[in-house]
């Protein structure tokens, strides 16, 4: 084996420019850390974070950029700013999203619109904004964050499940359209993950966590780091022949009924 072969690390993202929406908390923050540890230059995008993109970009560096991904013009401006500083976008991770829990008959139109605009439109606007950049480069990795709710029905999650199911289908369609340009488009489907969005829900009733754990063959709730490892894989050279797929990271929850 040659020294060059021995030195090759397929998970090394040195020199790659990664954009992570929703990248300042929860799963998105873990993804940002994971990609930076793999030596990518990472732009963490959030509507609530100050922009900090000065200086010369370095491998393993994380910078922040403010943008509301539900607003198309802001997404396009965000991508323009990244390209102006870094020259390209090699990896896009669409992690910005939200959930509003309510029975279907009680969920407001405002809640539906908010989830559609953020979860679905936000993902689409970001994908469309980076596509010409990736096509010009002849390669690119897009990883969308869907949900286990795209694969199975969940009580009081009609709006959330519908938008995440749409993200899964969007992932398939874009993979078909953009594969000829060297762009892979995949998704991850997290199960119950202990994030700032989920913690208050769990804390409201200890019984909720026990009920969830009973459904998960691996016997624990997911952590943001569990999702980040899968995203790193899909963003790396190891996943160069994978596109249009959704990888569920749920401890086996979606595999079937543990009580059957």
PDB file of C-alpha atoms in Angstrom:
ATOM      1  CA  UNK A   1       0.000   0.000   0.000  1.00  0.00           C
ATOM      2  CA  UNK A   2       1.434   3.362  -1.008  1.00  0.00           C
ATOM      3  CA  UNK A   3       1.926   6.223   1.504  1.00  0.00           C
ATOM      4  CA  UNK A   4      -0.703   8.201  -0.408  1.00  0.00           C
ATOM      5  CA  UNK A   5      -3.267   5.427   0.039  1.00  0.00           C
ATOM      6  CA  UNK A   6      -2.413   5.019   3.708  1.00  0.00           C
ATOM      7  CA  UNK A   7      -2.837   8.743   4.301  1.00  0.00           C
ATOM      8  CA  UNK A   8      -6.236   9.002   2.616  1.00  0.00           C
ATOM      9  CA  UNK A   9      -9.083   9.622   5.032  1.00  0.00           C
ATOM     10  CA  UNK A  10     -12.505   9.514   3.318  1.00  0.00           C
ATOM     11  CA  UNK A  11     -14.043  11.442   6.222  1.00  0.00           C
ATOM     12  CA  UNK A  12     -11.552  14.287   5.927  1.00  0.00           C
ATOM     13  CA  UNK A  13     -13.351  17.383   4.662  1.00  0.00           C
ATOM     14  CA  UNK A  14     -10.302  19.649   4.497  1.00  0.00           C
ATOM     15  CA  UNK A  15     -10.885  22.506   2.098  1.00  0.00           C
ATOM     16  CA  UNK A  16     -14.622  21.816   1.798  1.00  0.00           C
ATOM     17  CA  UNK A  17     -17.071  24.643   2.414  1.00  0.00           C
ATOM     18  CA  UNK A  18     -20.170  23.556   4.338  1.00  0.00           C
ATOM     19  CA  UNK A  19     -23.326  25.544   5.027  1.00  0.00           C
ATOM     20  CA  UNK A  20     -25.592  24.342   7.838  1.00  0.00           C
ATOM     21  CA  UNK A  21     -28.950  26.048   8.298  1.00  0.00           C
ATOM     22  CA  UNK A  22     -30.336  25.983  11.820  1.00  0.00           C
ATOM     23  CA  UNK A  23     -26.715  25.515  12.826  1.00  0.00           C
ATOM     24  CA  UNK A  24     -26.541  27.193  16.217  1.00  0.00           C
ATOM     25  CA  UNK A  25     -28.489  24.817  18.452  1.00  0.00           C
ATOM     26  CA  UNK A  26     -29.692  21.261  18.820  1.00  0.00           C
ATOM     27  CA  UNK A  27     -29.020  18.868  15.949  1.00  0.00           C
ATOM     28  CA  UNK A  28     -27.718  21.672  13.740  1.00  0.00           C
ATOM     29  CA  UNK A  29     -25.116  22.725  16.291  1.00  0.00           C
ATOM     30  CA  UNK A  30     -23.903  19.121  16.618  1.00  0.00           C
ATOM     31  CA  UNK A  31     -23.630  18.852  12.831  1.00  0.00           C
ATOM     32  CA  UNK A  32     -21.591  22.049  12.698  1.00  0.00           C
ATOM     33  CA  UNK A  33     -19.192  20.691  15.330  1.00  0.00           C
ATOM     34  CA  UNK A  34     -18.883  17.326  13.554  1.00  0.00           C
ATOM     35  CA  UNK A  35     -18.126  18.866  10.162  1.00  0.00           C
ATOM     36  CA  UNK A  36     -15.609  21.267  11.699  1.00  0.00           C
ATOM     37  CA  UNK A  37     -13.897  18.370  13.459  1.00  0.00           C
ATOM     38  CA  UNK A  38     -13.583  16.780  10.010  1.00  0.00           C
ATOM     39  CA  UNK A  39     -11.732  19.966   8.967  1.00  0.00           C
ATOM     40  CA  UNK A  40     -14.495  21.526   6.857  1.00  0.00           C
ATOM     41  CA  UNK A  41     -14.908  25.274   6.820  1.00  0.00           C
ATOM     42  CA  UNK A  42     -18.415  25.631   8.221  1.00  0.00           C
ATOM     43  CA  UNK A  43     -20.948  28.438   7.979  1.00  0.00           C
ATOM     44  CA  UNK A  44     -23.610  28.074  10.675  1.00  0.00           C
ATOM     45  CA  UNK A  45     -26.774  29.870   9.574  1.00  0.00           C
ATOM     46  CA  UNK A  46     -29.487  31.036  11.961  1.00  0.00           C
ATOM     47  CA  UNK A  47     -31.943  33.883  11.965  1.00  0.00           C
ATOM     48  CA  UNK A  48     -31.079  34.614  15.604  1.00  0.00           C
ATOM     49  CA  UNK A  49     -27.274  34.709  15.365  1.00  0.00           C
ATOM     50  CA  UNK A  50     -25.075  37.700  14.557  1.00  0.00           C
ATOM     51  CA  UNK A  51     -23.132  37.589  11.321  1.00  0.00           C
ATOM     52  CA  UNK A  52     -19.418  36.941  11.917  1.00  0.00           C
ATOM     53  CA  UNK A  53     -17.602  36.128   8.672  1.00  0.00           C
ATOM     54  CA  UNK A  54     -14.460  38.254   8.777  1.00  0.00           C
ATOM     55  CA  UNK A  55     -10.915  37.095   8.136  1.00  0.00           C
ATOM     56  CA  UNK A  56      -9.330  34.399   6.022  1.00  0.00           C
ATOM     57  CA  UNK A  57     -11.197  31.067   6.054  1.00  0.00           C
ATOM     58  CA  UNK A  58      -9.337  28.131   7.615  1.00  0.00           C
ATOM     59  CA  UNK A  59      -9.971  24.393   7.732  1.00  0.00           C
ATOM     60  CA  UNK A  60     -11.996  23.505  10.807  1.00  0.00           C
ATOM     61  CA  UNK A  61     -13.226  27.081  11.161  1.00  0.00           C
ATOM     62  CA  UNK A  62     -16.838  27.890  12.097  1.00  0.00           C
ATOM     63  CA  UNK A  63     -18.375  31.242  11.251  1.00  0.00           C
ATOM     64  CA  UNK A  64     -21.941  32.428  11.695  1.00  0.00           C
ATOM     65  CA  UNK A  65     -24.313  34.137   9.309  1.00  0.00           C
ATOM     66  CA  UNK A  66     -27.796  35.486   9.979  1.00  0.00           C
ATOM     67  CA  UNK A  67     -30.624  34.529   7.626  1.00  0.00           C
ATOM     68  CA  UNK A  68     -34.253  33.461   7.839  1.00  0.00           C
ATOM     69  CA  UNK A  69     -34.442  30.428   5.556  1.00  0.00           C
ATOM     70  CA  UNK A  70     -38.209  30.809   5.229  1.00  0.00           C
ATOM     71  CA  UNK A  71     -37.527  33.996   3.233  1.00  0.00           C
ATOM     72  CA  UNK A  72     -36.218  33.208  -0.228  1.00  0.00           C
ATOM     73  CA  UNK A  73     -34.384  36.518  -0.679  1.00  0.00           C
ATOM     74  CA  UNK A  74     -32.501  36.025   2.582  1.00  0.00           C
ATOM     75  CA  UNK A  75     -31.466  32.507   1.589  1.00  0.00           C
ATOM     76  CA  UNK A  76     -30.167  33.697  -1.767  1.00  0.00           C
ATOM     77  CA  UNK A  77     -28.318  36.545  -0.089  1.00  0.00           C
ATOM     78  CA  UNK A  78     -26.808  34.131   2.416  1.00  0.00           C
ATOM     79  CA  UNK A  79     -25.473  31.853  -0.323  1.00  0.00           C
ATOM     80  CA  UNK A  80     -24.108  34.856  -2.241  1.00  0.00           C
ATOM     81  CA  UNK A  81     -22.263  35.969   0.898  1.00  0.00           C
ATOM     82  CA  UNK A  82     -20.761  32.520   1.444  1.00  0.00           C
ATOM     83  CA  UNK A  83     -19.607  32.271  -2.171  1.00  0.00           C
ATOM     84  CA  UNK A  84     -18.144  35.792  -2.026  1.00  0.00           C
ATOM     85  CA  UNK A  85     -16.041  34.831   0.989  1.00  0.00           C
ATOM     86  CA  UNK A  86     -15.241  31.168   0.351  1.00  0.00           C
ATOM     87  CA  UNK A  87     -15.582  30.901  -3.414  1.00  0.00           C
ATOM     88  CA  UNK A  88     -18.017  27.982  -3.435  1.00  0.00           C
ATOM     89  CA  UNK A  89     -20.366  25.739  -1.436  1.00  0.00           C
ATOM     90  CA  UNK A  90     -19.396  22.060  -1.356  1.00  0.00           C
ATOM     91  CA  UNK A  91     -21.841  20.841   1.293  1.00  0.00           C
ATOM     92  CA  UNK A  92     -25.312  22.043   2.249  1.00  0.00           C
ATOM     93  CA  UNK A  93     -27.110  20.701   5.301  1.00  0.00           C
ATOM     94  CA  UNK A  94     -30.713  21.859   5.667  1.00  0.00           C
ATOM     95  CA  UNK A  95     -31.391  21.520   9.380  1.00  0.00           C
ATOM     96  CA  UNK A  96     -33.564  24.556  10.082  1.00  0.00           C
ATOM     97  CA  UNK A  97     -37.048  23.424  11.039  1.00  0.00           C
ATOM     98  CA  UNK A  98     -39.744  23.422  13.665  1.00  0.00           C
ATOM     99  CA  UNK A  99     -42.659  21.411  15.028  1.00  0.00           C
ATOM    100  CA  UNK A 100     -46.019  22.602  16.272  1.00  0.00           C
ATOM    101  CA  UNK A 101     -47.945  19.920  18.194  1.00  0.00           C
ATOM    102  CA  UNK A 102     -51.740  19.882  18.106  1.00  0.00           C
ATOM    103  CA  UNK A 103     -54.599  17.625  17.002  1.00  0.00           C
ATOM    104  CA  UNK A 104     -55.276  18.055  13.287  1.00  0.00           C
ATOM    105  CA  UNK A 105     -58.643  19.741  13.857  1.00  0.00           C
ATOM    106  CA  UNK A 106     -57.095  22.212  16.288  1.00  0.00           C
ATOM    107  CA  UNK A 107     -53.925  23.136  14.425  1.00  0.00           C
ATOM    108  CA  UNK A 108     -54.206  26.706  13.218  1.00  0.00           C
ATOM    109  CA  UNK A 109     -53.660  27.873   9.684  1.00  0.00           C
ATOM    110  CA  UNK A 110     -50.818  30.027  10.982  1.00  0.00           C
ATOM    111  CA  UNK A 111     -49.095  26.959  12.436  1.00  0.00           C
ATOM    112  CA  UNK A 112     -49.487  25.069   9.172  1.00  0.00           C
ATOM    113  CA  UNK A 113     -48.100  27.953   7.140  1.00  0.00           C
ATOM    114  CA  UNK A 114     -45.173  28.422   9.523  1.00  0.00           C
ATOM    115  CA  UNK A 115     -44.144  24.757   9.304  1.00  0.00           C
ATOM    116  CA  UNK A 116     -44.558  24.628   5.524  1.00  0.00           C
ATOM    117  CA  UNK A 117     -42.566  27.827   5.018  1.00  0.00           C
ATOM    118  CA  UNK A 118     -39.721  26.827   7.330  1.00  0.00           C
ATOM    119  CA  UNK A 119     -39.524  23.049   6.985  1.00  0.00           C
ATOM    120  CA  UNK A 120     -40.335  22.708   3.285  1.00  0.00           C
ATOM    121  CA  UNK A 121     -39.887  26.033   1.523  1.00  0.00           C
ATOM    122  CA  UNK A 122     -36.746  26.834   3.521  1.00  0.00           C
ATOM    123  CA  UNK A 123     -35.201  23.548   2.442  1.00  0.00           C
ATOM    124  CA  UNK A 124     -36.162  24.121  -1.187  1.00  0.00           C
ATOM    125  CA  UNK A 125     -34.891  27.712  -1.299  1.00  0.00           C
ATOM    126  CA  UNK A 126     -31.508  26.654   0.068  1.00  0.00           C
ATOM    127  CA  UNK A 127     -31.211  23.721  -2.333  1.00  0.00           C
ATOM    128  CA  UNK A 128     -32.074  25.918  -5.302  1.00  0.00           C
ATOM    129  CA  UNK A 129     -29.656  28.635  -4.206  1.00  0.00           C
ATOM    130  CA  UNK A 130     -26.623  26.325  -3.997  1.00  0.00           C
ATOM    131  CA  UNK A 131     -27.388  24.216  -7.085  1.00  0.00           C
ATOM    132  CA  UNK A 132     -25.791  26.534  -9.670  1.00  0.00           C
ATOM    133  CA  UNK A 133     -22.663  26.823  -7.527  1.00  0.00           C
ATOM    134  CA  UNK A 134     -22.370  23.049  -7.167  1.00  0.00           C
ATOM    135  CA  UNK A 135     -23.156  22.457 -10.843  1.00  0.00           C
ATOM    136  CA  UNK A 136     -20.357  24.816 -11.832  1.00  0.00           C
ATOM    137  CA  UNK A 137     -17.976  22.869  -9.596  1.00  0.00           C
ATOM    138  CA  UNK A 138     -19.177  19.549 -10.975  1.00  0.00           C
ATOM    139  CA  UNK A 139     -19.874  18.111  -7.524  1.00  0.00           C
ATOM    140  CA  UNK A 140     -21.762  18.758  -4.310  1.00  0.00           C
ATOM    141  CA  UNK A 141     -23.364  17.168  -1.291  1.00  0.00           C
ATOM    142  CA  UNK A 142     -26.813  18.142  -0.020  1.00  0.00           C
ATOM    143  CA  UNK A 143     -28.185  16.578   3.161  1.00  0.00           C
ATOM    144  CA  UNK A 144     -31.722  17.466   4.216  1.00  0.00           C
ATOM    145  CA  UNK A 145     -33.021  16.825   7.711  1.00  0.00           C
ATOM    146  CA  UNK A 146     -36.369  15.054   7.483  1.00  0.00           C
ATOM    147  CA  UNK A 147     -37.798  13.023  10.377  1.00  0.00           C
ATOM    148  CA  UNK A 148     -39.038   9.610  11.421  1.00  0.00           C
ATOM    149  CA  UNK A 149     -42.420  11.347  11.106  1.00  0.00           C
ATOM    150  CA  UNK A 150     -41.966  11.066   7.337  1.00  0.00           C
ATOM    151  CA  UNK A 151     -42.035   7.271   7.593  1.00  0.00           C
ATOM    152  CA  UNK A 152     -44.762   6.738  10.175  1.00  0.00           C
ATOM    153  CA  UNK A 153     -47.765   8.578  11.544  1.00  0.00           C
ATOM    154  CA  UNK A 154     -47.402  10.357  14.881  1.00  0.00           C
ATOM    155  CA  UNK A 155     -50.219  11.618  17.073  1.00  0.00           C
ATOM    156  CA  UNK A 156     -50.788  15.373  16.990  1.00  0.00           C
ATOM    157  CA  UNK A 157     -48.088  15.846  14.328  1.00  0.00           C
ATOM    158  CA  UNK A 158     -50.119  16.071  11.119  1.00  0.00           C
ATOM    159  CA  UNK A 159     -48.561  19.320   9.978  1.00  0.00           C
ATOM    160  CA  UNK A 160     -45.044  18.370  11.000  1.00  0.00           C
ATOM    161  CA  UNK A 161     -45.280  14.906   9.445  1.00  0.00           C
ATOM    162  CA  UNK A 162     -46.674  16.317   6.216  1.00  0.00           C
ATOM    163  CA  UNK A 163     -43.833  18.808   5.823  1.00  0.00           C
ATOM    164  CA  UNK A 164     -41.124  16.279   6.694  1.00  0.00           C
ATOM    165  CA  UNK A 165     -42.659  13.753   4.312  1.00  0.00           C
ATOM    166  CA  UNK A 166     -42.500  16.440   1.661  1.00  0.00           C
ATOM    167  CA  UNK A 167     -38.813  16.991   2.439  1.00  0.00           C
ATOM    168  CA  UNK A 168     -38.195  13.266   1.922  1.00  0.00           C
ATOM    169  CA  UNK A 169     -39.928  13.365  -1.487  1.00  0.00           C
ATOM    170  CA  UNK A 170     -38.165  16.592  -2.438  1.00  0.00           C
ATOM    171  CA  UNK A 171     -34.881  14.840  -1.675  1.00  0.00           C
ATOM    172  CA  UNK A 172     -35.719  12.045  -4.116  1.00  0.00           C
ATOM    173  CA  UNK A 173     -36.785  14.394  -6.894  1.00  0.00           C
ATOM    174  CA  UNK A 174     -33.734  16.645  -6.642  1.00  0.00           C
ATOM    175  CA  UNK A 175     -31.467  13.587  -6.603  1.00  0.00           C
ATOM    176  CA  UNK A 176     -32.954  12.544  -9.947  1.00  0.00           C
ATOM    177  CA  UNK A 177     -32.630  16.008 -11.475  1.00  0.00           C
ATOM    178  CA  UNK A 178     -29.165  16.939 -10.243  1.00  0.00           C
ATOM    179  CA  UNK A 179     -27.279  13.655 -10.239  1.00  0.00           C
ATOM    180  CA  UNK A 180     -25.894  14.275 -13.730  1.00  0.00           C
ATOM    181  CA  UNK A 181     -24.101  17.326 -12.332  1.00  0.00           C
ATOM    182  CA  UNK A 182     -22.286  15.305  -9.672  1.00  0.00           C
ATOM    183  CA  UNK A 183     -24.601  16.500  -6.904  1.00  0.00           C
ATOM    184  CA  UNK A 184     -25.893  13.974  -4.384  1.00  0.00           C
ATOM    185  CA  UNK A 185     -29.061  14.772  -2.434  1.00  0.00           C
ATOM    186  CA  UNK A 186     -29.887  12.677   0.609  1.00  0.00           C
ATOM    187  CA  UNK A 187     -31.732  13.063   3.886  1.00  0.00           C
ATOM    188  CA  UNK A 188     -31.528  11.908   7.465  1.00  0.00           C
ATOM    189  CA  UNK A 189     -34.635  11.082   9.469  1.00  0.00           C
ATOM    190  CA  UNK A 190     -34.027  11.618  13.182  1.00  0.00           C
ATOM    191  CA  UNK A 191     -36.167   9.862  15.733  1.00  0.00           C
ATOM    192  CA  UNK A 192     -36.859  11.377  19.146  1.00  0.00           C
ATOM    193  CA  UNK A 193     -33.766  13.443  19.845  1.00  0.00           C
ATOM    194  CA  UNK A 194     -32.974  15.299  23.052  1.00  0.00           C
ATOM    195  CA  UNK A 195     -32.756  18.883  21.784  1.00  0.00           C
ATOM    196  CA  UNK A 196     -33.838  22.247  23.237  1.00  0.00           C
ATOM    197  CA  UNK A 197     -37.075  21.866  21.244  1.00  0.00           C
ATOM    198  CA  UNK A 198     -37.849  18.449  22.743  1.00  0.00           C
ATOM    199  CA  UNK A 199     -36.616  18.871  26.325  1.00  0.00           C
ATOM    200  CA  UNK A 200     -39.633  20.908  27.546  1.00  0.00           C
ATOM    201  CA  UNK A 201     -41.989  18.308  26.069  1.00  0.00           C
ATOM    202  CA  UNK A 202     -40.212  15.498  27.907  1.00  0.00           C
ATOM    203  CA  UNK A 203     -39.953  17.475  31.138  1.00  0.00           C
ATOM    204  CA  UNK A 204     -43.712  18.098  31.214  1.00  0.00           C
ATOM    205  CA  UNK A 205     -44.378  14.410  31.956  1.00  0.00           C
ATOM    206  CA  UNK A 206     -41.899  11.669  32.980  1.00  0.00           C
ATOM    207  CA  UNK A 207     -44.299   9.136  31.482  1.00  0.00           C
ATOM    208  CA  UNK A 208     -43.633  10.504  27.988  1.00  0.00           C
ATOM    209  CA  UNK A 209     -40.003   9.444  28.015  1.00  0.00           C
ATOM    210  CA  UNK A 210     -40.849   5.989  29.383  1.00  0.00           C
ATOM    211  CA  UNK A 211     -43.443   5.499  26.650  1.00  0.00           C
ATOM    212  CA  UNK A 212     -40.981   6.515  23.962  1.00  0.00           C
ATOM    213  CA  UNK A 213     -38.187   4.319  25.300  1.00  0.00           C
ATOM    214  CA  UNK A 214     -40.509   1.323  25.166  1.00  0.00           C
ATOM    215  CA  UNK A 215     -40.854   1.806  21.393  1.00  0.00           C
ATOM    216  CA  UNK A 216     -37.115   2.069  20.699  1.00  0.00           C
ATOM    217  CA  UNK A 217     -35.249  -1.252  20.362  1.00  0.00           C
ATOM    218  CA  UNK A 218     -31.915   0.304  21.364  1.00  0.00           C
ATOM    219  CA  UNK A 219     -33.494   1.516  24.590  1.00  0.00           C
ATOM    220  CA  UNK A 220     -32.423   5.155  24.619  1.00  0.00           C
ATOM    221  CA  UNK A 221     -33.386   8.489  23.134  1.00  0.00           C
ATOM    222  CA  UNK A 222     -31.295   9.962  20.365  1.00  0.00           C
ATOM    223  CA  UNK A 223     -28.677  12.622  20.962  1.00  0.00           C
ATOM    224  CA  UNK A 224     -27.771  15.366  18.476  1.00  0.00           C
ATOM    225  CA  UNK A 225     -24.362  13.740  18.017  1.00  0.00           C
ATOM    226  CA  UNK A 226     -26.056  10.573  16.701  1.00  0.00           C
ATOM    227  CA  UNK A 227     -27.508  12.582  13.844  1.00  0.00           C
ATOM    228  CA  UNK A 228     -24.285  14.479  13.176  1.00  0.00           C
ATOM    229  CA  UNK A 229     -22.301  11.318  12.497  1.00  0.00           C
ATOM    230  CA  UNK A 230     -24.748  10.225   9.811  1.00  0.00           C
ATOM    231  CA  UNK A 231     -24.632  13.659   8.176  1.00  0.00           C
ATOM    232  CA  UNK A 232     -20.825  13.531   8.121  1.00  0.00           C
ATOM    233  CA  UNK A 233     -21.003  10.176   6.333  1.00  0.00           C
ATOM    234  CA  UNK A 234     -23.444  11.465   3.699  1.00  0.00           C
ATOM    235  CA  UNK A 235     -21.332  14.596   3.186  1.00  0.00           C
ATOM    236  CA  UNK A 236     -18.118  12.612   2.763  1.00  0.00           C
ATOM    237  CA  UNK A 237     -16.463  10.767  -0.112  1.00  0.00           C
ATOM    238  CA  UNK A 238     -17.705   7.494   1.384  1.00  0.00           C
ATOM    239  CA  UNK A 239     -21.235   8.352   0.206  1.00  0.00           C
ATOM    240  CA  UNK A 240     -20.312   9.300  -3.336  1.00  0.00           C
ATOM    241  CA  UNK A 241     -22.605   6.643  -4.859  1.00  0.00           C
ATOM    242  CA  UNK A 242     -25.567   7.273  -2.579  1.00  0.00           C
ATOM    243  CA  UNK A 243     -28.300   9.697  -3.608  1.00  0.00           C
ATOM    244  CA  UNK A 244     -32.049  10.081  -3.191  1.00  0.00           C
ATOM    245  CA  UNK A 245     -32.037   8.155   0.086  1.00  0.00           C
ATOM    246  CA  UNK A 246     -33.318   8.873   3.591  1.00  0.00           C
ATOM    247  CA  UNK A 247     -31.344   7.342   6.453  1.00  0.00           C
ATOM    248  CA  UNK A 248     -33.458   6.942   9.587  1.00  0.00           C
ATOM    249  CA  UNK A 249     -31.531   7.433  12.809  1.00  0.00           C
ATOM    250  CA  UNK A 250     -34.075   6.426  15.405  1.00  0.00           C
ATOM    251  CA  UNK A 251     -32.683   3.548  17.442  1.00  0.00           C
ATOM    252  CA  UNK A 252     -34.798   1.126  15.422  1.00  0.00           C
ATOM    253  CA  UNK A 253     -38.134   2.797  16.153  1.00  0.00           C
ATOM    254  CA  UNK A 254     -39.291   2.819  12.526  1.00  0.00           C
ATOM    255  CA  UNK A 255     -38.263  -0.830  12.003  1.00  0.00           C
ATOM    256  CA  UNK A 256     -41.543  -2.094  13.399  1.00  0.00           C
ATOM    257  CA  UNK A 257     -43.671  -2.787  16.472  1.00  0.00           C
ATOM    258  CA  UNK A 258     -41.684  -4.106  19.448  1.00  0.00           C
ATOM    259  CA  UNK A 259     -44.893  -5.530  20.975  1.00  0.00           C
ATOM    260  CA  UNK A 260     -46.015  -7.551  17.972  1.00  0.00           C
TER     261      UNK A 260
END
